[in-house]
mmCIF file of C-alpha atoms in Angstrom:
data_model
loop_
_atom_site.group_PDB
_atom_site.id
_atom_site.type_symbol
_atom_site.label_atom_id
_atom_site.label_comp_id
_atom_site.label_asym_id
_atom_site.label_seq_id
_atom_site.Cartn_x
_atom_site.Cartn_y
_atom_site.Cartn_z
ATOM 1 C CA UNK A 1 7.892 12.954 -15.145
ATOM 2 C CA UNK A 2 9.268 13.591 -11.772
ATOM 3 C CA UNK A 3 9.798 9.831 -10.610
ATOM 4 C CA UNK A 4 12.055 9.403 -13.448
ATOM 5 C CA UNK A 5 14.215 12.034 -11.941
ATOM 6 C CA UNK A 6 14.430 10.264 -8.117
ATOM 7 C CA UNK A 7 14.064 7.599 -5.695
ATOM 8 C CA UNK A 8 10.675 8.272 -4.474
ATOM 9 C CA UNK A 9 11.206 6.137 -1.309
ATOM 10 C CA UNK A 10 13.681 8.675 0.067
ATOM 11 C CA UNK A 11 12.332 9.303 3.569
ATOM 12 C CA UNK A 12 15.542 11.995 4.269
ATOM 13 C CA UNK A 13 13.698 15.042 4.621
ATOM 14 C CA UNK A 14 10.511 14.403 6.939
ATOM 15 C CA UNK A 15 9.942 12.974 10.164
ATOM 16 C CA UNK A 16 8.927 9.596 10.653
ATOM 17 C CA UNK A 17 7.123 9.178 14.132
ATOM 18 C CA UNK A 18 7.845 5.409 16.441
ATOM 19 C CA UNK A 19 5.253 2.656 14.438
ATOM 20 C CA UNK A 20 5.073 1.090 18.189
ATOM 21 C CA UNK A 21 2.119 1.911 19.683
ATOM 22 C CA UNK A 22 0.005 1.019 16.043
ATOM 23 C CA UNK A 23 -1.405 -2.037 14.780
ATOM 24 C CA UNK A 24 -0.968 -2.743 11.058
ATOM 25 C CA UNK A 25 -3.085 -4.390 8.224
ATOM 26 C CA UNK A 26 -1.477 -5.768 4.730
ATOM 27 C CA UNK A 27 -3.032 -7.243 2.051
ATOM 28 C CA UNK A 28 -1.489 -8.177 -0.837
ATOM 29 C CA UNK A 29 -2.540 -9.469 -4.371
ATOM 30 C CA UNK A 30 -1.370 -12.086 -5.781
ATOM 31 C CA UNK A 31 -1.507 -10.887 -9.614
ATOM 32 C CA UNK A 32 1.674 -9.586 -10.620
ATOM 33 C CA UNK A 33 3.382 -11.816 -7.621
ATOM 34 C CA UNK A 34 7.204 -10.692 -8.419
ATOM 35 C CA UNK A 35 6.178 -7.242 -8.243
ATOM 36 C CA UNK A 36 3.659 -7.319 -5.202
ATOM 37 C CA UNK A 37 6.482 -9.696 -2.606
ATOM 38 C CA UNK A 38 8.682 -6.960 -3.652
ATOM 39 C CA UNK A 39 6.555 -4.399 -2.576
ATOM 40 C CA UNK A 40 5.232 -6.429 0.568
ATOM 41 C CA UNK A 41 8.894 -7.005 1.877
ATOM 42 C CA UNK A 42 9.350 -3.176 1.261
ATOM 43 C CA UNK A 43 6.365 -2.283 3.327
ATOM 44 C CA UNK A 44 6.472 -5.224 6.032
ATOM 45 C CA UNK A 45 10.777 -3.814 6.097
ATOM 46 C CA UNK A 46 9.945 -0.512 6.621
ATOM 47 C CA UNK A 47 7.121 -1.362 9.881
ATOM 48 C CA UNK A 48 9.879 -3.357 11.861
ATOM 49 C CA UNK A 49 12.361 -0.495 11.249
ATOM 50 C CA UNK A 50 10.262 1.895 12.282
ATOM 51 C CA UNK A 51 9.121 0.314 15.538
ATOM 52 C CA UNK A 52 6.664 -1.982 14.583
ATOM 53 C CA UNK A 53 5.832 -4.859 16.317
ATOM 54 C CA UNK A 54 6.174 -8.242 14.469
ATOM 55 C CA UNK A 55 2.919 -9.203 16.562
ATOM 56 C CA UNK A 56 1.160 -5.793 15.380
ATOM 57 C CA UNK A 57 1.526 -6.792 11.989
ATOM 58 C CA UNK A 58 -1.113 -8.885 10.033
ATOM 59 C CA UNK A 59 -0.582 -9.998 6.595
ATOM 60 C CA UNK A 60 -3.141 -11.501 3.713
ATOM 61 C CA UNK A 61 -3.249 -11.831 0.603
ATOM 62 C CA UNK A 62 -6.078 -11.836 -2.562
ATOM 63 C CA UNK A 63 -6.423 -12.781 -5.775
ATOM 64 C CA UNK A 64 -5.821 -9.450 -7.608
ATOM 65 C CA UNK A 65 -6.171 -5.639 -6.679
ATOM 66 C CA UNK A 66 -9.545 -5.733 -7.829
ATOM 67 C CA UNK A 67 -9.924 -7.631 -4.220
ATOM 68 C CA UNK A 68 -7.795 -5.312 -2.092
ATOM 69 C CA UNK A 69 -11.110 -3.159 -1.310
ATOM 70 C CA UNK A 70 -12.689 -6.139 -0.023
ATOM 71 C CA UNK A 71 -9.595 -7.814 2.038
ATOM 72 C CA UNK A 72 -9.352 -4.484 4.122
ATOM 73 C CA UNK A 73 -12.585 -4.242 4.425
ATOM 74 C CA UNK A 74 -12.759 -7.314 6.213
ATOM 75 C CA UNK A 75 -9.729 -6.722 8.188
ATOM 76 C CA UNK A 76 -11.383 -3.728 9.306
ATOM 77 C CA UNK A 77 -13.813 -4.777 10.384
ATOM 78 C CA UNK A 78 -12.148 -6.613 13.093
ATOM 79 C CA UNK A 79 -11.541 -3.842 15.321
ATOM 80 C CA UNK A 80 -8.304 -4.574 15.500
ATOM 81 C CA UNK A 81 -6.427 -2.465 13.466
ATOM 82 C CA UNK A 82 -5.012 1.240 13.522
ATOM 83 C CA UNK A 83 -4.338 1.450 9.327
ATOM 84 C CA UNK A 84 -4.207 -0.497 6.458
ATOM 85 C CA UNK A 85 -1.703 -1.060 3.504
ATOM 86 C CA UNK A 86 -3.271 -2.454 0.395
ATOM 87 C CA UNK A 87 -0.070 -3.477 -2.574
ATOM 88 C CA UNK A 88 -0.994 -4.399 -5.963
ATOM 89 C CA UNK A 89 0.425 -3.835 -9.629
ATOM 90 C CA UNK A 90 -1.746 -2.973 -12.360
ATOM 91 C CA UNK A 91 0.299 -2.861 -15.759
ATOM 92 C CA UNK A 92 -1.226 -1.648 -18.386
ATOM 93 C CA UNK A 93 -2.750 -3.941 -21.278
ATOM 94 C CA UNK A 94 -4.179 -3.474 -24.870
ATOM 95 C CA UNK A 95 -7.883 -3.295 -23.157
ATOM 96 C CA UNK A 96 -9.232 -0.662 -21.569
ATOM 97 C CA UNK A 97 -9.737 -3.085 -18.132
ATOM 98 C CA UNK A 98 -6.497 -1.268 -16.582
ATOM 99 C CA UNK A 99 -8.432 2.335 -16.764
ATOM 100 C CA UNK A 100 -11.600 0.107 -14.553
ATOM 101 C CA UNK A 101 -9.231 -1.969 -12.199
ATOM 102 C CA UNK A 102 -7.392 1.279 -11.161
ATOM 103 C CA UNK A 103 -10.224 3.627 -10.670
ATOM 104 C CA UNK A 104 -12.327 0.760 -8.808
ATOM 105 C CA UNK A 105 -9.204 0.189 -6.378
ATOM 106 C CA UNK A 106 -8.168 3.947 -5.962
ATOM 107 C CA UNK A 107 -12.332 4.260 -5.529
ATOM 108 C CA UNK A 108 -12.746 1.444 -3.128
ATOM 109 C CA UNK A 109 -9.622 2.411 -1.170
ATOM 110 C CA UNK A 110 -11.168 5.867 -0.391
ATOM 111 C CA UNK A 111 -14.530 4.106 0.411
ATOM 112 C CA UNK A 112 -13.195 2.009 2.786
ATOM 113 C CA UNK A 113 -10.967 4.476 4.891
ATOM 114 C CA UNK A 114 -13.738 6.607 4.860
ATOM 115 C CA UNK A 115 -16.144 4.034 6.584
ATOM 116 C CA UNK A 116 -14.259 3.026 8.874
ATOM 117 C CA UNK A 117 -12.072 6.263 9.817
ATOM 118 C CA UNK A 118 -9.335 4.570 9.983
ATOM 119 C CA UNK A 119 -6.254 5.191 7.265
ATOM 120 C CA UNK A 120 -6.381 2.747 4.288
ATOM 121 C CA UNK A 121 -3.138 3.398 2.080
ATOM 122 C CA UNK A 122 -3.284 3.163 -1.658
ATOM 123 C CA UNK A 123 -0.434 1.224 -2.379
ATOM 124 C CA UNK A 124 -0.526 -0.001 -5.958
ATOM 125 C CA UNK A 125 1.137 0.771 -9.025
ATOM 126 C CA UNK A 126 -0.208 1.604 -12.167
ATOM 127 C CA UNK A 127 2.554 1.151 -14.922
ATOM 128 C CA UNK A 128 2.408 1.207 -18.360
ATOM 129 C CA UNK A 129 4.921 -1.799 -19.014
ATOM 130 C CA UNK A 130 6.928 -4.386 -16.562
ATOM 131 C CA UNK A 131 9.950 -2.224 -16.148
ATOM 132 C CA UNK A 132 8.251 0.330 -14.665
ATOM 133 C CA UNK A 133 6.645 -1.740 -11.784
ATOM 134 C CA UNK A 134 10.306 -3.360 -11.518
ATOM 135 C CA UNK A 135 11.722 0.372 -11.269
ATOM 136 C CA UNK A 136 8.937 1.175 -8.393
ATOM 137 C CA UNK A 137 9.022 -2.291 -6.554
ATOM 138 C CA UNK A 138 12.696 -1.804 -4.842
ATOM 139 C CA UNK A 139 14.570 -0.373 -8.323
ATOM 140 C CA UNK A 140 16.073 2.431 -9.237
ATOM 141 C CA UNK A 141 12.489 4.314 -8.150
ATOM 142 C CA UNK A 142 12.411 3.062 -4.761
ATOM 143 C CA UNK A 143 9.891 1.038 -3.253
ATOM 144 C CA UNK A 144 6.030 1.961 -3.250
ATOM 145 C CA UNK A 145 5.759 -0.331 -0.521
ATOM 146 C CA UNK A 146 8.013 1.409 1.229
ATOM 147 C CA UNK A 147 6.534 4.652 0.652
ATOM 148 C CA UNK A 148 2.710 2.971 1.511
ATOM 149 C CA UNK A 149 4.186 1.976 5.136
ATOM 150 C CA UNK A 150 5.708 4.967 5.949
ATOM 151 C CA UNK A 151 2.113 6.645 4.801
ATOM 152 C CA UNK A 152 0.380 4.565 7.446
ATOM 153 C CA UNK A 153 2.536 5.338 10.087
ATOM 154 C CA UNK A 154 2.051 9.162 9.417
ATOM 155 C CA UNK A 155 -2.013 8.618 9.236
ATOM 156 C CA UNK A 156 -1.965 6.283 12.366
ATOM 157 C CA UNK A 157 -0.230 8.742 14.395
ATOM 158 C CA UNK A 158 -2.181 11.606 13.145
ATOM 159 C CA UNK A 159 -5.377 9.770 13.918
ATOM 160 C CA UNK A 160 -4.394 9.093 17.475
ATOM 161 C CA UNK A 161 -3.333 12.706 17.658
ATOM 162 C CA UNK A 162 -6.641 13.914 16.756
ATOM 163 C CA UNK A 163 -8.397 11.565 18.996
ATOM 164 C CA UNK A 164 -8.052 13.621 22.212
#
């Protein structure tokens, strides 16, 4: 497995463009809490130092991932908002309801960007065990909330530079 092999938050090699001019959603599930603060501190981290504006920056939480379709969802529907970053950790149990949570987020993710046009990052890991998240959530892996900010930056400038 590649990730084993790097830290997948290392930014190094592309070009980040200024977060400044963008207005960003977060939402955040509550389920797996240690793991999902880590990543939101990642993500909400990586915003400010890449020009962000503390005021362009809106934060929510809900209950589980399951929910993350529906929280940006209604944060897009505001108006107000040039991308959103949904976090959430999904670790892998002895039923099969990891295999429907994951493919109902990474599903409803899609649906929702595509709705609204507007970039809706799929930030949430899917690990077979604790360690794994805790490797991915600011370890030796990086952070995926990190990596999910960075995304949205990328997709919100792309977006405005395909608007005109």
């Amino acid at each position: 497995m590649a990730s084993q092999l790097k830290n997948l938050s290392d930014f190094s090699h592309t070009t980040i463009p200024s977060a400044a001019p963008y207005r960003f959603g977060i939402v955040v599930a509550e389920w797996n809490a240690e793991i999902t603060n880590a990543l939101y501190q990642g993500a909400y981290n990586s915003l400010v130092a890449n020009g962000a504006l503390d005021a362009n920056i809106v934060s929510y939480t809900v209950p589980g991932s399951f929910e993350l379709t529906s929280g940006a969802d209604l944060l897009l529907k505001t108006g107000k908002l040039d991308a959103v970053i949904c976090l959430g950790c999904v670790i892998q149990g002895e039923t099969r309801h990891f295999d429907f949570i994951c493919n109902a987020v990474a599903n409803g993710v899609s649906n929702v960007a595509i709705k609204y046009a507007k970039p809706v990052i799929f930030g949430v890991l899917t690990t077979d065990n604790q360690q794994q998240a805790i490797d991915r959530a600011g370890g030796k892996h990086g952070n995926k909330g990190d990596e999910a900010a960075i995304t949205a930056i990328k997709m919100a400038a792309l977006a405005e530079t395909l608007k005109g």
